[in-house]
Amino acid sequence: MITGDANNNVTDHIFEKIGYNLHKRPDHPLGIIKSVIEDYFDESFGKDTFTSFDDLYPVVTTFANFDSVLVPPDHVSRSANDTYYVDAENVLRCHTSAHQLEMLKDGATKFLVTGDVYRRDSIDATHFPVFHQMEGVRVFEKEEWESKGVEAVDLARDELRTTLEGLARHLFGDVEMRWVDAYFPFTEPSMELEIFFKGEWLEVLGCGVMEMQILEEAGLGDKRAWAFGLGLERLAMVLFDVPDIRLFWSDDKRFTKQFEAGMFKAGGVDMRKFKPYSKYPPCLKDVSFWLPENAEDGTNLFSENNLCEVVRDAAGSLVEEVKLIDEFENKKKGLTSNCFRIVYRSMERSLTDEEINAIQEKVRENMVSKLGVELR
Ligand code: DAH
């Protein structure tokens, strides 16, 4: 599927991840959370009221990923800096919302879609270019709001809030939570649910009342709907105390053996948490360089996302973090200098100097040839 297409920016390291389907493994933390949420919907709405889909292919059209959910033509998420393009018309979905319209058109009115999603992004303990989301949609019939004598939007919003607050309580127990106004192109009103966890407010999901335009497009113009989307890694990291997002991809027995289907306990009460095992030492490499000059249209070949992609391409999952540690401008030269620190670490073994030096050399070469920087 890797094409020679000029628009293709899917590296082998990313391509390899298609088909892992971590969310379909019953004993994997992501599979566990997925079934816990599906069970919650069975309990709240009646068994099998919501239909679950978890094997929709992650390569979708740009129409599905963006247009079908009303993402504006100039939105940043459409750029090749943020999204993996297979070719000009096909992308690795960057959210499960990409499936809303097709499912509605297929006649589904209450459904959950779980799948792997892909985003070009920075690298640290909570960001990995592949992660997993669950989308939920529920369509209301006219009779439902008329019989209650309420406005359709109010009915949808109230049920949405009650349902998701219930879900958060089911997962995290008696936590403090709050609703924050948000913006998504596909919902109005839109909101995010945050929980207070370890001293800070943590966003756990986005949701809202679906834009009528989407329902109309699906031939459901006389109905109303709510929708939500949540990230499974985020929930699993909090629930099981998993400190690094890369661990979800590890097949180290010391990780995998700690999880099994059915281990979840409501509210996380008395549930076994992940016990970290000793980490292998990191290997740090700094790289300083002058940024290339802007192109005529004001764009720059260099971006943090592009750098991360270059590092991932050379290092695969051995890269733990890429962070800017110094920046200054040389007014005389009219150039900006950046220094990035790259942290390499394996979850499985000790790294040798030789292999990291070889990787770092490749990173430096590609920074020059692909990102146009001048190494210092
Ligand atoms: N697609 C959004 C994201 O990836 C999440 C989301 C927000 C999904 C609101 C929804 C929704 O269905 O209504 O950030």
mmCIF file of C-alpha atoms and ligand atoms in Angstrom:
data_model
loop_
_atom_site.group_PDB
_atom_site.id
_atom_site.type_symbol
_atom_site.label_atom_id
_atom_site.label_comp_id
_atom_site.label_asym_id
_atom_site.label_seq_id
_atom_site.Cartn_x
_atom_site.Cartn_y
_atom_site.Cartn_z
ATOM 1 C CA MET A 1 0.000 0.000 0.000
ATOM 2 C CA ILE A 2 2.989 2.319 0.404
ATOM 3 C CA THR A 3 2.837 4.067 -2.911
ATOM 4 C CA GLY A 4 5.413 6.142 -4.673
ATOM 5 C CA ASP A 5 2.789 8.871 -4.719
ATOM 6 C CA ALA A 6 4.209 12.343 -4.266
ATOM 7 C CA ASN A 7 1.706 12.999 -1.483
ATOM 8 C CA ASN A 8 2.625 9.911 0.514
ATOM 9 C CA ASN A 9 4.121 10.716 3.902
ATOM 10 C CA VAL A 10 3.454 7.387 5.641
ATOM 11 C CA THR A 11 6.789 6.021 6.846
ATOM 12 C CA ASP A 12 7.403 2.276 7.196
ATOM 13 C CA HIS A 13 7.427 2.618 10.963
ATOM 14 C CA ILE A 14 3.837 3.908 10.843
ATOM 15 C CA PHE A 15 2.665 1.604 8.088
ATOM 16 C CA GLU A 16 3.753 -1.425 10.147
ATOM 17 C CA LYS A 17 1.305 -0.489 12.866
ATOM 18 C CA ILE A 18 -1.753 -1.148 10.693
ATOM 19 C CA GLY A 19 -3.288 -4.463 11.669
ATOM 20 C CA TYR A 20 -1.927 -4.637 15.217
ATOM 21 C CA ASN A 21 -5.445 -3.937 16.478
ATOM 22 C CA LEU A 22 -4.418 -3.614 20.118
ATOM 23 C CA HIS A 23 -8.021 -2.688 20.914
ATOM 24 C CA LYS A 24 -9.167 -6.134 19.812
ATOM 25 C CA ARG A 25 -6.940 -8.016 22.234
ATOM 26 C CA PRO A 26 -9.051 -9.016 25.237
ATOM 27 C CA ASP A 27 -6.075 -9.122 27.638
ATOM 28 C CA HIS A 28 -4.539 -5.838 26.496
ATOM 29 C CA PRO A 29 -5.296 -2.704 28.554
ATOM 30 C CA LEU A 30 -6.855 -1.049 25.483
ATOM 31 C CA GLY A 31 -9.018 -4.102 24.784
ATOM 32 C CA ILE A 32 -10.033 -4.193 28.439
ATOM 33 C CA ILE A 33 -11.136 -0.535 28.449
ATOM 34 C CA LYS A 34 -12.997 -1.019 25.184
ATOM 35 C CA SER A 35 -15.078 -3.864 26.586
ATOM 36 C CA VAL A 36 -15.644 -2.038 29.857
ATOM 37 C CA ILE A 37 -17.149 0.877 27.926
ATOM 38 C CA GLU A 38 -19.190 -1.407 25.680
ATOM 39 C CA ASP A 39 -20.535 -3.181 28.771
ATOM 40 C CA TYR A 40 -21.389 0.173 30.324
ATOM 41 C CA PHE A 41 -23.510 1.015 27.267
ATOM 42 C CA ASP A 42 -25.185 -2.389 27.462
ATOM 43 C CA GLU A 43 -26.027 -1.783 31.097
ATOM 44 C CA SER A 44 -27.222 1.785 30.595
ATOM 45 C CA PHE A 45 -29.283 1.339 27.429
ATOM 46 C CA GLY A 46 -30.071 -2.387 27.365
ATOM 47 C CA LYS A 47 -28.039 -5.189 25.916
ATOM 48 C CA ASP A 48 -27.052 -4.706 22.271
ATOM 49 C CA THR A 49 -28.931 -1.415 21.952
ATOM 50 C CA PHE A 50 -25.609 0.018 20.825
ATOM 51 C CA THR A 51 -23.887 -1.866 18.032
ATOM 52 C CA SER A 52 -20.094 -2.070 18.302
ATOM 53 C CA PHE A 53 -17.770 -1.872 15.339
ATOM 54 C CA ASP A 54 -14.058 -2.416 15.837
ATOM 55 C CA ASP A 55 -12.669 -3.526 12.515
ATOM 56 C CA LEU A 56 -13.235 -0.646 10.141
ATOM 57 C CA TYR A 57 -10.157 -0.148 7.988
ATOM 58 C CA PRO A 58 -8.001 2.849 9.042
ATOM 59 C CA VAL A 59 -7.315 4.059 5.497
ATOM 60 C CA VAL A 60 -10.191 6.383 4.608
ATOM 61 C CA THR A 61 -10.846 9.057 2.014
ATOM 62 C CA THR A 62 -10.136 12.691 2.750
ATOM 63 C CA PHE A 63 -13.888 13.132 2.270
ATOM 64 C CA ALA A 64 -14.645 10.742 5.150
ATOM 65 C CA ASN A 65 -11.905 12.047 7.414
ATOM 66 C CA PHE A 66 -12.597 15.753 6.898
ATOM 67 C CA ASP A 67 -15.485 16.812 4.644
ATOM 68 C CA SER A 68 -18.062 14.334 5.950
ATOM 69 C CA VAL A 69 -17.660 15.834 9.417
ATOM 70 C CA LEU A 70 -17.562 19.419 8.145
ATOM 71 C CA VAL A 71 -13.885 20.130 8.792
ATOM 72 C CA PRO A 72 -13.306 23.428 6.927
ATOM 73 C CA PRO A 73 -11.145 23.364 3.769
ATOM 74 C CA ASP A 74 -8.356 25.422 5.375
ATOM 75 C CA HIS A 75 -8.247 23.624 8.739
ATOM 76 C CA VAL A 76 -4.705 22.794 9.963
ATOM 77 C CA SER A 77 -5.568 19.148 10.553
ATOM 78 C CA ARG A 78 -5.740 18.721 6.760
ATOM 79 C CA SER A 79 -2.080 19.626 6.307
ATOM 80 C CA ALA A 80 0.557 17.028 5.526
ATOM 81 C CA ASN A 81 2.275 18.282 8.659
ATOM 82 C CA ASP A 82 -0.522 16.885 10.846
ATOM 83 C CA THR A 83 -2.014 13.993 8.878
ATOM 84 C CA TYR A 84 -0.609 10.911 7.160
ATOM 85 C CA TYR A 85 -1.532 10.919 3.497
ATOM 86 C CA VAL A 86 -1.430 7.693 1.483
ATOM 87 C CA ASP A 87 -2.058 9.754 -1.637
ATOM 88 C CA ALA A 88 -3.910 12.979 -2.359
ATOM 89 C CA GLU A 89 -7.357 11.411 -1.736
ATOM 90 C CA ASN A 90 -6.644 8.898 1.043
ATOM 91 C CA VAL A 91 -5.368 9.288 4.590
ATOM 92 C CA LEU A 92 -4.792 7.241 7.707
ATOM 93 C CA ARG A 93 -7.844 8.381 9.676
ATOM 94 C CA CYS A 94 -6.952 10.920 12.331
ATOM 95 C CA HIS A 95 -10.138 10.290 14.279
ATOM 96 C CA THR A 96 -12.915 7.727 14.432
ATOM 97 C CA SER A 97 -15.364 10.524 13.585
ATOM 98 C CA ALA A 98 -14.390 9.704 9.987
ATOM 99 C CA HIS A 99 -16.959 6.881 10.157
ATOM 100 C CA GLN A 100 -19.962 8.822 11.474
ATOM 101 C CA LEU A 101 -21.572 9.588 8.136
ATOM 102 C CA GLU A 102 -21.031 6.201 6.486
ATOM 103 C CA MET A 103 -22.444 4.370 9.533
ATOM 104 C CA LEU A 104 -25.490 6.645 9.606
ATOM 105 C CA LYS A 105 -25.990 6.106 5.890
ATOM 106 C CA ASP A 106 -25.783 2.353 6.505
ATOM 107 C CA GLY A 107 -28.716 2.707 8.875
ATOM 108 C CA ALA A 108 -26.955 2.514 12.254
ATOM 109 C CA THR A 109 -28.595 4.813 14.790
ATOM 110 C CA LYS A 110 -26.892 3.785 18.050
ATOM 111 C CA PHE A 111 -23.317 2.684 17.672
ATOM 112 C CA LEU A 112 -19.766 2.630 18.981
ATOM 113 C CA VAL A 113 -16.769 2.589 16.650
ATOM 114 C CA THR A 114 -13.347 1.710 18.043
ATOM 115 C CA GLY A 115 -10.164 1.855 16.036
ATOM 116 C CA ASP A 116 -6.565 2.915 15.590
ATOM 117 C CA VAL A 117 -6.058 6.548 14.559
ATOM 118 C CA TYR A 118 -2.942 8.253 13.245
ATOM 119 C CA ARG A 119 -1.501 11.719 13.758
ATOM 120 C CA ARG A 120 1.825 13.275 12.992
ATOM 121 C CA ASP A 121 2.685 14.745 16.336
ATOM 122 C CA SER A 122 5.419 15.596 18.803
ATOM 123 C CA ILE A 123 7.060 12.792 20.799
ATOM 124 C CA ASP A 124 6.802 12.363 24.550
ATOM 125 C CA ALA A 125 5.455 9.988 27.225
ATOM 126 C CA THR A 126 1.808 10.670 26.325
ATOM 127 C CA HIS A 127 2.034 11.087 22.540
ATOM 128 C CA PHE A 128 2.493 8.363 19.990
ATOM 129 C CA PRO A 129 1.632 8.775 16.292
ATOM 130 C CA VAL A 130 -0.797 5.853 16.494
ATOM 131 C CA PHE A 131 -3.414 5.662 19.211
ATOM 132 C CA HIS A 132 -6.947 4.389 19.663
ATOM 133 C CA GLN A 133 -10.276 6.126 19.857
ATOM 134 C CA MET A 134 -13.854 5.188 20.474
ATOM 135 C CA GLU A 135 -16.667 7.085 18.834
ATOM 136 C CA GLY A 136 -20.247 6.938 20.061
ATOM 137 C CA VAL A 137 -23.355 8.120 18.221
ATOM 138 C CA ARG A 138 -26.993 7.993 19.237
ATOM 139 C CA VAL A 139 -29.869 9.195 17.027
ATOM 140 C CA PHE A 140 -33.187 10.388 18.490
ATOM 141 C CA GLU A 141 -36.579 10.064 16.794
ATOM 142 C CA LYS A 142 -38.990 12.989 16.752
ATOM 143 C CA GLU A 143 -41.411 11.138 19.072
ATOM 144 C CA GLU A 144 -38.750 10.997 21.743
ATOM 145 C CA TRP A 145 -38.551 14.735 22.290
ATOM 146 C CA GLU A 146 -42.184 15.437 21.428
ATOM 147 C CA SER A 147 -43.510 12.933 23.930
ATOM 148 C CA LYS A 148 -41.379 14.567 26.615
ATOM 149 C CA GLY A 149 -42.374 18.060 25.512
ATOM 150 C CA VAL A 150 -38.764 19.265 25.308
ATOM 151 C CA GLU A 151 -36.520 20.735 22.650
ATOM 152 C CA ALA A 152 -34.588 18.141 20.663
ATOM 153 C CA VAL A 153 -31.222 19.767 21.380
ATOM 154 C CA ASP A 154 -31.899 19.862 25.109
ATOM 155 C CA LEU A 155 -32.915 16.219 25.196
ATOM 156 C CA ALA A 156 -29.818 15.177 23.266
ATOM 157 C CA ARG A 157 -27.445 17.309 25.333
ATOM 158 C CA ASP A 158 -28.895 16.195 28.656
ATOM 159 C CA GLU A 159 -28.773 12.505 27.834
ATOM 160 C CA LEU A 160 -25.240 12.924 26.481
ATOM 161 C CA ARG A 161 -24.047 14.543 29.684
ATOM 162 C CA THR A 162 -25.728 12.057 31.994
ATOM 163 C CA THR A 163 -24.399 9.144 29.961
ATOM 164 C CA LEU A 164 -20.816 10.362 29.887
ATOM 165 C CA GLU A 165 -20.722 11.491 33.498
ATOM 166 C CA GLY A 166 -21.973 8.012 34.350
ATOM 167 C CA LEU A 167 -19.225 6.507 32.224
ATOM 168 C CA ALA A 168 -16.534 8.606 33.911
ATOM 169 C CA ARG A 169 -17.842 7.588 37.324
ATOM 170 C CA HIS A 170 -17.979 3.945 36.268
ATOM 171 C CA LEU A 171 -14.336 4.145 35.190
ATOM 172 C CA PHE A 172 -12.783 6.415 37.779
ATOM 173 C CA GLY A 173 -15.147 6.259 40.753
ATOM 174 C CA ASP A 174 -15.967 9.323 42.746
ATOM 175 C CA VAL A 175 -13.778 11.814 40.904
ATOM 176 C CA GLU A 176 -14.313 15.522 40.536
ATOM 177 C CA MET A 177 -15.363 16.382 37.000
ATOM 178 C CA ARG A 178 -16.326 19.437 34.991
ATOM 179 C CA TRP A 179 -17.731 20.325 31.582
ATOM 180 C CA VAL A 180 -15.817 22.779 29.468
ATOM 181 C CA ASP A 181 -17.212 24.483 26.348
ATOM 182 C CA ALA A 182 -15.358 23.406 23.242
ATOM 183 C CA TYR A 183 -15.465 23.690 19.484
ATOM 184 C CA PHE A 184 -15.731 20.844 17.003
ATOM 185 C CA PRO A 185 -16.890 21.397 13.424
ATOM 186 C CA PHE A 186 -19.262 18.429 13.658
ATOM 187 C CA THR A 187 -21.192 19.356 16.810
ATOM 188 C CA GLU A 188 -23.086 22.307 18.247
ATOM 189 C CA PRO A 189 -23.042 22.757 21.161
ATOM 190 C CA SER A 190 -19.685 21.065 21.744
ATOM 191 C CA MET A 191 -18.086 20.271 25.087
ATOM 192 C CA GLU A 192 -15.280 18.407 26.779
ATOM 193 C CA LEU A 193 -15.378 16.424 29.985
ATOM 194 C CA GLU A 194 -12.447 16.825 32.345
ATOM 195 C CA ILE A 195 -11.630 14.908 35.480
ATOM 196 C CA PHE A 196 -9.438 16.066 38.352
ATOM 197 C CA PHE A 197 -6.605 13.607 38.523
ATOM 198 C CA LYS A 198 -3.313 13.770 40.446
ATOM 199 C CA GLY A 199 -3.616 17.503 40.964
ATOM 200 C CA GLU A 200 -4.652 18.537 37.484
ATOM 201 C CA TRP A 201 -7.653 18.741 35.177
ATOM 202 C CA LEU A 202 -7.398 16.110 32.511
ATOM 203 C CA GLU A 203 -9.496 16.140 29.363
ATOM 204 C CA VAL A 204 -11.024 12.707 28.846
ATOM 205 C CA LEU A 205 -13.420 13.157 25.952
ATOM 206 C CA GLY A 206 -15.029 15.499 23.447
ATOM 207 C CA CYS A 207 -18.686 15.436 22.516
ATOM 208 C CA GLY A 208 -21.718 17.401 21.433
ATOM 209 C CA VAL A 209 -25.004 17.519 19.600
ATOM 210 C CA MET A 210 -24.395 16.520 15.998
ATOM 211 C CA GLU A 211 -24.619 19.240 13.352
ATOM 212 C CA MET A 212 -27.875 18.876 11.394
ATOM 213 C CA GLN A 213 -25.970 19.035 8.119
ATOM 214 C CA ILE A 214 -24.483 15.605 8.823
ATOM 215 C CA LEU A 215 -27.856 14.073 9.634
ATOM 216 C CA GLU A 216 -29.371 15.670 6.534
ATOM 217 C CA GLU A 217 -26.582 14.267 4.412
ATOM 218 C CA ALA A 218 -27.447 10.829 5.802
ATOM 219 C CA GLY A 219 -31.135 11.310 4.997
ATOM 220 C CA LEU A 220 -32.043 11.783 8.656
ATOM 221 C CA GLY A 221 -32.976 15.457 8.544
ATOM 222 C CA ASP A 222 -35.998 15.000 10.828
ATOM 223 C CA LYS A 223 -33.919 13.505 13.646
ATOM 224 C CA ARG A 224 -31.371 14.666 16.192
ATOM 225 C CA ALA A 225 -28.229 12.985 17.529
ATOM 226 C CA TRP A 226 -25.424 13.231 20.007
ATOM 227 C CA ALA A 227 -21.855 12.073 19.437
ATOM 228 C CA PHE A 228 -18.704 11.667 21.457
ATOM 229 C CA GLY A 229 -15.098 10.639 20.910
ATOM 230 C CA LEU A 230 -12.552 9.486 23.466
ATOM 231 C CA GLY A 231 -8.958 8.302 23.493
ATOM 232 C CA LEU A 232 -8.416 4.835 24.931
ATOM 233 C CA GLU A 233 -4.717 5.319 25.796
ATOM 234 C CA ARG A 234 -5.472 8.376 27.881
ATOM 235 C CA LEU A 235 -8.088 6.464 29.877
ATOM 236 C CA ALA A 236 -5.919 3.370 30.227
ATOM 237 C CA MET A 237 -2.895 5.364 31.399
ATOM 238 C CA VAL A 238 -4.966 6.969 34.149
ATOM 239 C CA LEU A 239 -6.896 3.873 35.122
ATOM 240 C CA PHE A 240 -3.989 1.441 35.277
ATOM 241 C CA ASP A 241 -1.195 3.922 36.097
ATOM 242 C CA VAL A 242 0.716 3.230 32.884
ATOM 243 C CA PRO A 243 3.501 5.851 32.766
ATOM 244 C CA ASP A 244 4.506 5.748 29.085
ATOM 245 C CA ILE A 245 2.272 5.391 26.024
ATOM 246 C CA ARG A 246 4.840 3.241 24.211
ATOM 247 C CA LEU A 247 4.314 0.460 26.748
ATOM 248 C CA PHE A 248 1.014 -0.375 25.043
ATOM 249 C CA TRP A 249 3.049 -1.562 22.061
ATOM 250 C CA SER A 250 5.464 -3.635 24.119
ATOM 251 C CA ASP A 251 5.397 -7.409 24.031
ATOM 252 C CA ASP A 252 7.634 -7.613 27.090
ATOM 253 C CA LYS A 253 6.011 -10.202 29.365
ATOM 254 C CA ARG A 254 6.614 -7.962 32.359
ATOM 255 C CA PHE A 255 4.055 -5.647 30.792
ATOM 256 C CA THR A 256 1.612 -7.990 29.071
ATOM 257 C CA LYS A 257 1.344 -10.408 32.017
ATOM 258 C CA GLN A 258 -0.024 -7.667 34.241
ATOM 259 C CA PHE A 259 -3.283 -7.363 32.310
ATOM 260 C CA GLU A 260 -6.149 -9.751 31.766
ATOM 261 C CA ALA A 261 -9.737 -9.577 30.573
ATOM 262 C CA GLY A 262 -12.123 -9.054 33.443
ATOM 263 C CA MET A 263 -9.598 -7.398 35.777
ATOM 264 C CA PHE A 264 -11.463 -4.086 35.728
ATOM 265 C CA LYS A 265 -13.319 -3.181 38.927
ATOM 266 C CA ALA A 266 -16.000 -0.494 38.847
ATOM 267 C CA GLY A 267 -14.584 2.872 39.784
ATOM 268 C CA GLY A 268 -11.121 1.356 39.795
ATOM 269 C CA VAL A 269 -11.727 0.409 43.437
ATOM 270 C CA ASP A 270 -9.262 -2.232 44.631
ATOM 271 C CA MET A 271 -8.192 -2.820 41.073
ATOM 272 C CA ARG A 272 -4.660 -3.991 40.399
ATOM 273 C CA LYS A 273 -2.554 -1.183 38.934
ATOM 274 C CA PHE A 274 0.449 -1.493 36.676
ATOM 275 C CA LYS A 275 3.667 -2.089 38.612
ATOM 276 C CA PRO A 276 6.543 -0.472 36.781
ATOM 277 C CA TYR A 277 9.612 -2.610 36.352
ATOM 278 C CA SER A 278 13.043 -1.055 36.288
ATOM 279 C CA LYS A 279 13.628 0.986 33.176
ATOM 280 C CA TYR A 280 16.663 0.666 30.998
ATOM 281 C CA PRO A 281 18.849 3.768 30.968
ATOM 282 C CA PRO A 282 18.108 6.509 28.429
ATOM 283 C CA CYS A 283 20.610 7.805 25.928
ATOM 284 C CA LEU A 284 20.524 11.556 25.256
ATOM 285 C CA LYS A 285 21.632 13.268 22.081
ATOM 286 C CA ASP A 286 21.462 16.993 21.427
ATOM 287 C CA VAL A 287 21.399 18.475 17.979
ATOM 288 C CA SER A 288 21.887 22.197 17.212
ATOM 289 C CA PHE A 289 21.148 23.757 13.872
ATOM 290 C CA TRP A 290 20.119 26.855 11.953
ATOM 291 C CA LEU A 291 16.550 26.793 10.698
ATOM 292 C CA PRO A 292 16.135 27.058 6.930
ATOM 293 C CA GLU A 293 14.825 30.359 5.613
ATOM 294 C CA ASN A 294 11.115 30.615 4.943
ATOM 295 C CA ALA A 295 9.878 29.733 1.471
ATOM 296 C CA GLU A 296 8.256 32.487 -0.568
ATOM 297 C CA ASP A 297 4.798 31.499 0.683
ATOM 298 C CA GLY A 298 6.010 31.916 4.265
ATOM 299 C CA THR A 299 6.188 28.187 5.019
ATOM 300 C CA ASN A 300 9.259 26.506 6.437
ATOM 301 C CA LEU A 301 10.516 23.015 5.615
ATOM 302 C CA PHE A 302 11.351 22.614 9.250
ATOM 303 C CA SER A 303 8.645 21.962 11.841
ATOM 304 C CA GLU A 304 8.726 20.092 15.114
ATOM 305 C CA ASN A 305 6.360 17.469 13.659
ATOM 306 C CA ASN A 306 8.620 16.992 10.657
ATOM 307 C CA LEU A 307 11.622 16.588 12.921
ATOM 308 C CA CYS A 308 9.762 14.008 15.001
ATOM 309 C CA GLU A 309 8.918 12.089 11.850
ATOM 310 C CA VAL A 310 12.568 12.082 10.790
ATOM 311 C CA VAL A 311 13.560 10.786 14.234
ATOM 312 C CA ARG A 312 10.829 8.136 14.280
ATOM 313 C CA ASP A 313 11.787 7.023 10.817
ATOM 314 C CA ALA A 314 15.360 6.373 11.971
ATOM 315 C CA ALA A 315 14.692 5.206 15.518
ATOM 316 C CA GLY A 316 11.271 3.521 15.426
ATOM 317 C CA SER A 317 9.965 3.069 18.935
ATOM 318 C CA LEU A 318 13.399 3.650 20.492
ATOM 319 C CA VAL A 319 12.698 7.353 20.708
ATOM 320 C CA GLU A 320 11.116 8.470 23.935
ATOM 321 C CA GLU A 321 11.079 12.223 23.633
ATOM 322 C CA VAL A 322 12.095 15.065 21.338
ATOM 323 C CA LYS A 323 12.196 18.443 23.006
ATOM 324 C CA LEU A 324 13.373 21.938 22.228
ATOM 325 C CA ILE A 325 15.924 22.951 24.859
ATOM 326 C CA ASP A 326 17.348 26.144 23.388
ATOM 327 C CA GLU A 327 16.409 28.725 20.788
ATOM 328 C CA PHE A 328 17.984 32.022 19.810
ATOM 329 C CA GLU A 329 18.086 34.442 16.948
ATOM 330 C CA ASN A 330 21.238 35.735 15.332
ATOM 331 C CA LYS A 331 20.064 39.147 14.156
ATOM 332 C CA LYS A 332 23.156 39.767 12.056
ATOM 333 C CA LYS A 333 22.794 36.555 10.118
ATOM 334 C CA GLY A 334 18.997 36.826 10.187
ATOM 335 C CA LEU A 335 18.855 33.185 11.243
ATOM 336 C CA THR A 336 17.315 31.265 14.115
ATOM 337 C CA SER A 337 19.127 28.505 15.920
ATOM 338 C CA ASN A 338 17.396 25.613 17.676
ATOM 339 C CA CYS A 339 18.764 22.944 19.910
ATOM 340 C CA PHE A 340 16.680 19.786 20.373
ATOM 341 C CA ARG A 341 17.338 17.025 22.852
ATOM 342 C CA ILE A 342 16.462 13.548 21.644
ATOM 343 C CA VAL A 343 15.948 10.951 24.339
ATOM 344 C CA TYR A 344 16.416 7.361 23.202
ATOM 345 C CA ARG A 345 15.356 4.474 25.370
ATOM 346 C CA SER A 346 14.180 0.949 24.804
ATOM 347 C CA MET A 347 11.405 -0.566 26.875
ATOM 348 C CA GLU A 348 12.964 -3.981 26.388
ATOM 349 C CA ARG A 349 16.757 -3.829 26.572
ATOM 350 C CA SER A 350 19.891 -1.731 26.995
ATOM 351 C CA LEU A 351 20.919 0.296 23.986
ATOM 352 C CA THR A 352 24.474 0.262 22.743
ATOM 353 C CA ASP A 353 26.413 3.434 21.910
ATOM 354 C CA GLU A 354 27.050 2.129 18.426
ATOM 355 C CA GLU A 355 23.422 1.664 17.469
ATOM 356 C CA ILE A 356 22.397 5.044 18.872
ATOM 357 C CA ASN A 357 25.289 6.789 17.155
ATOM 358 C CA ALA A 358 24.252 5.183 13.875
ATOM 359 C CA ILE A 359 20.637 6.273 14.372
ATOM 360 C CA GLN A 360 21.675 9.781 15.365
ATOM 361 C CA GLU A 361 23.871 10.033 12.293
ATOM 362 C CA LYS A 362 20.931 9.093 10.084
ATOM 363 C CA VAL A 363 18.752 11.651 11.863
ATOM 364 C CA ARG A 364 21.348 14.363 11.278
ATOM 365 C CA GLU A 365 21.701 13.482 7.605
ATOM 366 C CA ASN A 366 17.949 13.506 7.041
ATOM 367 C CA MET A 367 17.564 16.768 8.910
ATOM 368 C CA VAL A 368 19.816 18.308 6.304
ATOM 369 C CA SER A 369 18.414 16.541 3.233
ATOM 370 C CA LYS A 370 14.727 16.511 4.158
ATOM 371 C CA LEU A 371 14.276 19.490 6.454
ATOM 372 C CA GLY A 372 16.851 21.813 4.944
ATOM 373 C CA VAL A 373 18.528 22.754 8.219
ATOM 374 C CA GLU A 374 22.182 23.692 8.615
ATOM 375 C CA LEU A 375 23.793 21.701 11.399
ATOM 376 C CA ARG A 376 25.981 23.671 13.762
HETATM 377 N N1 DAH B 1 -12.960 13.654 16.743
HETATM 378 C C1 DAH B 1 -12.605 14.399 17.945
HETATM 379 C C2 DAH B 1 -11.085 14.322 18.139
HETATM 380 O O1 DAH B 1 -10.460 13.454 17.615
HETATM 381 C C3 DAH B 1 -13.281 13.850 19.150
HETATM 382 C C4 DAH B 1 -14.752 14.091 19.125
HETATM 383 C C5 DAH B 1 -15.260 15.242 19.645
HETATM 384 C C6 DAH B 1 -15.640 13.180 18.569
HETATM 385 C C7 DAH B 1 -16.615 15.518 19.639
HETATM 386 C C8 DAH B 1 -17.009 13.422 18.557
HETATM 387 C C9 DAH B 1 -17.481 14.598 19.097
HETATM 388 O O2 DAH B 1 -17.878 12.579 18.029
HETATM 389 O O3 DAH B 1 -18.819 14.833 19.089
HETATM 390 O O4 DAH B 1 -10.541 15.131 18.838
#
